[in-house]
mmCIF file of C-alpha atoms in Angstrom:
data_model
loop_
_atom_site.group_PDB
_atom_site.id
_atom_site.type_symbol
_atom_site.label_atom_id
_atom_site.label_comp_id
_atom_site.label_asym_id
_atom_site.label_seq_id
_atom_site.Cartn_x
_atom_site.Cartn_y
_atom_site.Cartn_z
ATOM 1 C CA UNK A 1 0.000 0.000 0.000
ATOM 2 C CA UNK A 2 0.933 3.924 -1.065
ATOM 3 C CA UNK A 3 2.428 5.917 2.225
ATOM 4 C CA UNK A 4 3.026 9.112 2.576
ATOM 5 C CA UNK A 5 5.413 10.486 5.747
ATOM 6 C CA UNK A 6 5.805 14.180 6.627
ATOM 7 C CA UNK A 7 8.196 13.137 9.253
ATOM 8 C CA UNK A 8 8.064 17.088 10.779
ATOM 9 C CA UNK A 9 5.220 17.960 13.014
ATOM 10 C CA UNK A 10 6.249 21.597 12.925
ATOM 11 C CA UNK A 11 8.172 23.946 11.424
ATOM 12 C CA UNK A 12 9.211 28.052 12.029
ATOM 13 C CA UNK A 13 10.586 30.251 9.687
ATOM 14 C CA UNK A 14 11.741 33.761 9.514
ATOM 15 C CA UNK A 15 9.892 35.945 7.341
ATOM 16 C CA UNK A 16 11.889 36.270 4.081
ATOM 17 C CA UNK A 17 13.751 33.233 4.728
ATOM 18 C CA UNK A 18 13.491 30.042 3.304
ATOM 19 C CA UNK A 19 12.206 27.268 4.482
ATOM 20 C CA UNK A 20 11.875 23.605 3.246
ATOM 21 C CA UNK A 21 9.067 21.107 4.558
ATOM 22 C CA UNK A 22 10.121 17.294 3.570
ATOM 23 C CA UNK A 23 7.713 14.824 2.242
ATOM 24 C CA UNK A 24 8.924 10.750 1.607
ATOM 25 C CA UNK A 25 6.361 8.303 -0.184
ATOM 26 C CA UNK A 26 6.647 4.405 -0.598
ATOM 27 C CA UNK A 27 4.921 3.200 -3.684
ATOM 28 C CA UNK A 28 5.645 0.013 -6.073
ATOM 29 C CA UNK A 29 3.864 2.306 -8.944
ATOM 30 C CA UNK A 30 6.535 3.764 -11.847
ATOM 31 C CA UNK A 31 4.090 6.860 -12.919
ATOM 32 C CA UNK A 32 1.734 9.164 -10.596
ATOM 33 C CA UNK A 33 1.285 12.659 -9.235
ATOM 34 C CA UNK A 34 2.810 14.510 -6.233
ATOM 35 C CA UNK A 35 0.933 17.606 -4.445
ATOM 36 C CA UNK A 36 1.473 20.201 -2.027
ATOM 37 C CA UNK A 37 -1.702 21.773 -0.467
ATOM 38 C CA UNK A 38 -1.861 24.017 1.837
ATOM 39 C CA UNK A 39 -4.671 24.590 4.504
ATOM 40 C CA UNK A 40 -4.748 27.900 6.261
ATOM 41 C CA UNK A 41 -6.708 28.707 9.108
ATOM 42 C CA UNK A 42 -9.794 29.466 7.195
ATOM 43 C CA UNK A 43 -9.576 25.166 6.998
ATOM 44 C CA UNK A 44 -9.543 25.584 3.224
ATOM 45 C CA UNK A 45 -7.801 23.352 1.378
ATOM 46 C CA UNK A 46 -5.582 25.123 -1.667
ATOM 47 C CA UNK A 47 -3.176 23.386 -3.865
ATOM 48 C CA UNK A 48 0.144 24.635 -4.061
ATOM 49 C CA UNK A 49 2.212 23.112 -6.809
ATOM 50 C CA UNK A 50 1.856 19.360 -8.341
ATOM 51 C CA UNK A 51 4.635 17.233 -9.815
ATOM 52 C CA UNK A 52 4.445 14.467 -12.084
ATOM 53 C CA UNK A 53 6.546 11.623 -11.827
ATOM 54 C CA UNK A 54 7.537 10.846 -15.571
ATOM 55 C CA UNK A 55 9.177 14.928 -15.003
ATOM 56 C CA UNK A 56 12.368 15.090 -14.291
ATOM 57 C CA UNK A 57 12.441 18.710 -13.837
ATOM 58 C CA UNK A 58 11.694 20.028 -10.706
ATOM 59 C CA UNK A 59 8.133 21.874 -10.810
ATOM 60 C CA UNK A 60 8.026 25.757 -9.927
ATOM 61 C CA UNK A 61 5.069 28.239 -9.012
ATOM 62 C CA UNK A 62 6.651 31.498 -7.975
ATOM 63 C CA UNK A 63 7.913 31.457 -4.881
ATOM 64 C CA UNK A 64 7.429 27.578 -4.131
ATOM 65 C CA UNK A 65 9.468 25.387 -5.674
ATOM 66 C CA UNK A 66 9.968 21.153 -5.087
ATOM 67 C CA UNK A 67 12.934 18.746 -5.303
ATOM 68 C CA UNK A 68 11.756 15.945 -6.522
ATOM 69 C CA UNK A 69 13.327 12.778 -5.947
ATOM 70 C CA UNK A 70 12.459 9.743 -7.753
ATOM 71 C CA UNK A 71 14.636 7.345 -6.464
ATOM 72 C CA UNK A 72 14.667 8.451 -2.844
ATOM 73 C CA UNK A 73 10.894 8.629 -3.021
ATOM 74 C CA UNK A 74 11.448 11.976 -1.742
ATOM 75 C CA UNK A 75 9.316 15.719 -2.296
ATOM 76 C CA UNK A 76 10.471 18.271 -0.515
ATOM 77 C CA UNK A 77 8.916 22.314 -0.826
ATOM 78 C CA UNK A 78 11.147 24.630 -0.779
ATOM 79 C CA UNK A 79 9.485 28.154 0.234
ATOM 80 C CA UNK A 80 11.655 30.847 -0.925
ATOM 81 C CA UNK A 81 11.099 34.651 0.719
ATOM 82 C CA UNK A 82 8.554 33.665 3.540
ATOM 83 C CA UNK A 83 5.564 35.674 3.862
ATOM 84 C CA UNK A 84 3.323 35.973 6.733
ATOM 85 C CA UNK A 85 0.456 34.949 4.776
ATOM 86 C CA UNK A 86 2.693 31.480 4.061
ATOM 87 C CA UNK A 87 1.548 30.399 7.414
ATOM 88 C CA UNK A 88 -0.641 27.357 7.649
ATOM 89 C CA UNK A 89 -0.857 23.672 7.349
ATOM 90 C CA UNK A 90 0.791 22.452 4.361
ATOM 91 C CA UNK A 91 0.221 18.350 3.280
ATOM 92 C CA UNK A 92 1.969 16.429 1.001
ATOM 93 C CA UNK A 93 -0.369 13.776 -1.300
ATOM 94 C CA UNK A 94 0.146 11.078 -4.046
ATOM 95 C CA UNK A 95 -2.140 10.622 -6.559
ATOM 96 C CA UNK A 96 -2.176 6.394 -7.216
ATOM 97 C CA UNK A 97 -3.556 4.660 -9.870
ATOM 98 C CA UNK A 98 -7.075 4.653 -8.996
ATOM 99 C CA UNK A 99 -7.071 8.405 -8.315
ATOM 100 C CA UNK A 100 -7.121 8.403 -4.657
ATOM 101 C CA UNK A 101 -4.996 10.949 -2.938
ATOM 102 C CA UNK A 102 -3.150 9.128 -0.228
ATOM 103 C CA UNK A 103 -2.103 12.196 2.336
ATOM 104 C CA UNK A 104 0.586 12.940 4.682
ATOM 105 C CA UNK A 105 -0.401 14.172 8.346
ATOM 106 C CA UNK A 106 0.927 17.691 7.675
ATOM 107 C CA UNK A 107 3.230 20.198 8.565
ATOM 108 C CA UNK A 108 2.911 23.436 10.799
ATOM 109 C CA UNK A 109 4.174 26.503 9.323
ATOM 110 C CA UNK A 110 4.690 29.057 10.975
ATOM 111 C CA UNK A 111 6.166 32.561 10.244
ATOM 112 C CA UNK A 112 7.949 34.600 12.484
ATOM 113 C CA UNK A 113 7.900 38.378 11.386
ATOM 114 C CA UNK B 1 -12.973 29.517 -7.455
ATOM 115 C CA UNK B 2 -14.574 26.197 -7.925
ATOM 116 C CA UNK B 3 -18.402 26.282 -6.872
ATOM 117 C CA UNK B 4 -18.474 23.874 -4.045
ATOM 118 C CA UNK B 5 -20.662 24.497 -1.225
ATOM 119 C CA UNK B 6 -21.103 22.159 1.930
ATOM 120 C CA UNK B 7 -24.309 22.292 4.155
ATOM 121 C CA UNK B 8 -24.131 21.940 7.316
ATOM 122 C CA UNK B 9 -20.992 23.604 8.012
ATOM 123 C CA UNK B 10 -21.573 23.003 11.755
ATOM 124 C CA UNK B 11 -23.629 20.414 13.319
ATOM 125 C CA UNK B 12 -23.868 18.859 17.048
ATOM 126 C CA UNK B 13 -26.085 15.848 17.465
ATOM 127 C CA UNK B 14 -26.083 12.827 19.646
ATOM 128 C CA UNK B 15 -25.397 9.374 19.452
ATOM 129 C CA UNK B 16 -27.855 6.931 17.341
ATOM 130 C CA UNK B 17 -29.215 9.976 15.205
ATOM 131 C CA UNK B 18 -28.942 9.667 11.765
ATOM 132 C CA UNK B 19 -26.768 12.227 9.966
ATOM 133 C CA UNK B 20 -26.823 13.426 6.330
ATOM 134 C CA UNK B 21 -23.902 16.305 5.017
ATOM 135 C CA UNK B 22 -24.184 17.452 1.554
ATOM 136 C CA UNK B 23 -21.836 18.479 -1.004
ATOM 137 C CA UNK B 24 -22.971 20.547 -4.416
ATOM 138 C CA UNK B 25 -20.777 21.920 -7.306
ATOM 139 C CA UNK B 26 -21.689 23.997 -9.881
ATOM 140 C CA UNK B 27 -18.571 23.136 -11.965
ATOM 141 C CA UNK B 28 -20.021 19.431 -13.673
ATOM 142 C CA UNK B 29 -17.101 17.441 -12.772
ATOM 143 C CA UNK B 30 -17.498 13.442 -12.351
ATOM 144 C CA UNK B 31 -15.419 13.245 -9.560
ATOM 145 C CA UNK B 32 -16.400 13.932 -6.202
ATOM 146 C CA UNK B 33 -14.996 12.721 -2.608
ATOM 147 C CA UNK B 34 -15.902 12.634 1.125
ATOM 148 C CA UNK B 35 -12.980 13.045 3.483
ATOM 149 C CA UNK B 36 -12.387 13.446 6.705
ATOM 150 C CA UNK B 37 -9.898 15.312 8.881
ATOM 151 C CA UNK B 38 -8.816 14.383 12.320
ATOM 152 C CA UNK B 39 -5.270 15.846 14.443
ATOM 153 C CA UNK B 40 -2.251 13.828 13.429
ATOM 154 C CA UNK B 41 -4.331 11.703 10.404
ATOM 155 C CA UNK B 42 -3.876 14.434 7.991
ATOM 156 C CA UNK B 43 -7.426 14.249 5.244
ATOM 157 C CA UNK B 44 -8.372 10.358 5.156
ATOM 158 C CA UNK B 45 -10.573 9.187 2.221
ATOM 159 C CA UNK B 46 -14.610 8.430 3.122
ATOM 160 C CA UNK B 47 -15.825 7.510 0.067
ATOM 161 C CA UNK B 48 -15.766 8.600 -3.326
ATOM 162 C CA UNK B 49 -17.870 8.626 -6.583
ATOM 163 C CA UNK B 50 -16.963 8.788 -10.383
ATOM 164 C CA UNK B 51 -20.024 9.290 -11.937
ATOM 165 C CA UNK B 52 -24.096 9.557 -10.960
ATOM 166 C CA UNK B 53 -25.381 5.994 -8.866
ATOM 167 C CA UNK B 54 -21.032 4.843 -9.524
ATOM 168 C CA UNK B 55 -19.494 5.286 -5.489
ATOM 169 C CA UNK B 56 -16.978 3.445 -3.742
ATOM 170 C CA UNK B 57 -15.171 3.128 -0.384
ATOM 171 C CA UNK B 58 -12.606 4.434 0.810
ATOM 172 C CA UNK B 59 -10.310 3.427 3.241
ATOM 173 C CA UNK B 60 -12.451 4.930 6.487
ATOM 174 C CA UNK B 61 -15.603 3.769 5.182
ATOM 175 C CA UNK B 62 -17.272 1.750 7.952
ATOM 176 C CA UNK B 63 -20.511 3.614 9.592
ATOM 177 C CA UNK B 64 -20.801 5.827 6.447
ATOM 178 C CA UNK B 65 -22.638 5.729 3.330
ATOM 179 C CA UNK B 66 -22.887 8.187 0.115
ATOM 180 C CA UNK B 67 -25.569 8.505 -2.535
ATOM 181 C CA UNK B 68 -25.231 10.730 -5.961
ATOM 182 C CA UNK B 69 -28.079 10.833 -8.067
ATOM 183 C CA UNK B 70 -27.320 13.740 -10.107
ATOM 184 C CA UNK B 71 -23.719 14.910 -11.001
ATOM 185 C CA UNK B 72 -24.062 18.271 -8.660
ATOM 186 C CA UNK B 73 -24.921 16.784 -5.344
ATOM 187 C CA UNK B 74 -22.729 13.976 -2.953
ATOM 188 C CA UNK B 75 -24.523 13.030 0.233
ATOM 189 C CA UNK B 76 -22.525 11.406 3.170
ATOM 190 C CA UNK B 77 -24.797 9.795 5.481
ATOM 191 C CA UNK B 78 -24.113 9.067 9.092
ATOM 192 C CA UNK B 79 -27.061 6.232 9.510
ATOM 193 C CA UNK B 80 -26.170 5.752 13.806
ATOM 194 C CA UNK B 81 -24.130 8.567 14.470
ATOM 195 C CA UNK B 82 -20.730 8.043 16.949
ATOM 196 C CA UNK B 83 -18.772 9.931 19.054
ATOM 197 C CA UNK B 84 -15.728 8.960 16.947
ATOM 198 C CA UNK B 85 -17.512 10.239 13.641
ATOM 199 C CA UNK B 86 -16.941 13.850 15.442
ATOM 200 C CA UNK B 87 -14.429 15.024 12.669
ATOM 201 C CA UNK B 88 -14.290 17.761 10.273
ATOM 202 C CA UNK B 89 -15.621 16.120 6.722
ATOM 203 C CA UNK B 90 -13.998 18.219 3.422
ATOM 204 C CA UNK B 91 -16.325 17.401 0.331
ATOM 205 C CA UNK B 92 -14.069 17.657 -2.741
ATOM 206 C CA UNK B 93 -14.105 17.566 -6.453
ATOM 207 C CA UNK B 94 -11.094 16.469 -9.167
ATOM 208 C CA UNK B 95 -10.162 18.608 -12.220
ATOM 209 C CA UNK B 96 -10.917 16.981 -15.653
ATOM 210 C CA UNK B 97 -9.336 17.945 -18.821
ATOM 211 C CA UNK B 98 -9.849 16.683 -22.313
ATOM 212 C CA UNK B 99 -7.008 13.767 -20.731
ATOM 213 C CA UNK B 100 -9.134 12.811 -17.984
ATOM 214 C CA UNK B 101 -9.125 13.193 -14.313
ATOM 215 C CA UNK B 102 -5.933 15.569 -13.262
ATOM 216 C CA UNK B 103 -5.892 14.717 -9.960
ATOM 217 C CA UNK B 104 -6.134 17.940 -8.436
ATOM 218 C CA UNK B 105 -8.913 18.557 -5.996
ATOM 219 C CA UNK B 106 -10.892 21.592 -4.904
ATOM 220 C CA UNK B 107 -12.140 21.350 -1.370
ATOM 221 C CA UNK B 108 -15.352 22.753 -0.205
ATOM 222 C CA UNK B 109 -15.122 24.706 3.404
ATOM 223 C CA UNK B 110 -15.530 21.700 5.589
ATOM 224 C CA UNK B 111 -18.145 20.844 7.508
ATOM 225 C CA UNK B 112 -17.633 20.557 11.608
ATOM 226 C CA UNK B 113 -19.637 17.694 12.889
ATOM 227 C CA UNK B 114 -19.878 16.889 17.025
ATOM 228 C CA UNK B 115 -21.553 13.704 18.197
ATOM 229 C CA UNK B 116 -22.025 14.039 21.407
#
C-alpha cells in the first residue's frame, strides 16, 4: 500500500527566509502525481504546486518550488522569501492509480515576522 | 474559485441519530470525494464517486454511506451517528481535462460535525 510520511510535526521560519518542509512516499507504482496543499486557518484546502513523476524537472510556481526525488521517493517544498500569509498547514499527497490521494499528516508553518 | 458548497458547516447531534452532510458543485465534474480530517491523520478518504449511482469506499468507510443521483450533489450519510464520527468532513471535487481526471482537488469549506 501507497504511504506518505511528513516526518516534521512543525516547522518556524523567519519571514523572508526560506524554508523547506520534507515529504517521503513508498509506492511500487513507476508513474503518478505529487501535491502540495496548503490549509490555512480558514480550513480551506488550496493546492500549491503538483509534480508528475515521468518529469524530471523540478516543478516551480513562484515562490514555491519542489525537489523531486524519484529514487529516494522523496518531495520536498522549498518556500523561498517567507511571507506571513505562508503560514498554515501544508500536506503532502500522491495521486495512485485509482485516483485516490493518499495524504501525509501535515506540517505546521509558521512565520515569524 | 470552484463552486463547491457544503451544508451543514456546523452540526452537534447525539449518538444513534442519523446524519446526512451534503456536497454541491456547480462546476459538472465526475469526480467527487468525502474526506475526513482528524489531528495527526492528515485528510483520510470516506468515500468517493466517479459518476451519478457509480461510489466506492474508501479506506475509512465503515458507519458511512454516500448517494449521488445527479452529477451536482454527494450526500454522506451518518445512519447511527458516533462519538468517533466527530471530525471535520472536506467534500471535494477532481479537475478533468480533455485527458481525464488531473488529480487535483478543490475542497469545499468543511463541515464541523460533534456527536455528542
Amino acid at each position: 500500500a501507497q504511504t506518505v510520511t511528513q516526518s516534521q510535526p512543525e516547522m518556524s521560519v523567519q519571514e523572508a527566509e526560506t524554508v523547506t518542509l520534507s515529504c517521503t512516499y513508498d509506492t511500487s507504482e513507476s508513474d503518478y502525481y505529487l501535491f502540495w496543499y496548503k490549509q490555512p486557518p480558514s480550513r480551506q484546502m488550496i493546492l500549491v504546486i503538483r509534480q508528475e513523476a515521468y518529469k524530471q524537472q523540478n516543478a516551480t510556481e513562484n515562490r514555491f518550488s519542489v525537489n523531486f526525488q524519484k529514487a529516494a521517493k522523496s518531495f520536498s517544498l522549498k518556500i523561498s522569501d517567507s511571507q506571513l500569509g505562508d503560514a498554515a498547514m501544508y500536506f503532502c499527497a500522491y495521486l495512485n492509480s485509482n485516483y485516490q490521494l493518499i495524504w501525509g499528516a501535515g506540517t505546521k508553518l509558521i512565520i515569524k515576522p | 474559485d470552484a463552486g463547491i458548497t457544503q451544508s451543514p458547516r456546523h452540526k452537534v447531534t447525539e449518538t444513534g441519530t442519523p446524519v446526512t452532510l451534503r456536497c454541491h458543485q456547480t462546476e459538472n465534474h465526475r469526480y467527487m470525494y468525502w474526506y475526513r480530517q482528524d489531528p495527526g491523520h492528515g485528510l483520510r478518504l470516506i468515500h468517493y464517486s466517479y459518476g451519478v449511482k457509480d461510489t466506492d469506499k474508501g479506506e475509512v468507510s465503515d458507519g458511512y454511506s454516500v448517494s449521488r443521483s445527479k452529477t451536482e450533489d454527494f450526500l454522506l450519510t451518518l445512519e447511527s451517528a458516533t462519538s468517533s464520527q466527530t471530525s471535520v468532513y472536506f467534500c471535494a471535487i477532481s479537475e478533468e481535462t480533455s485527458g481525464g481526471n488531473t488529480g487535483e482537488l478543490f475542497f469545499g469549506e468543511g463541515s464541523r460535525l460533534t456527536v455528542l
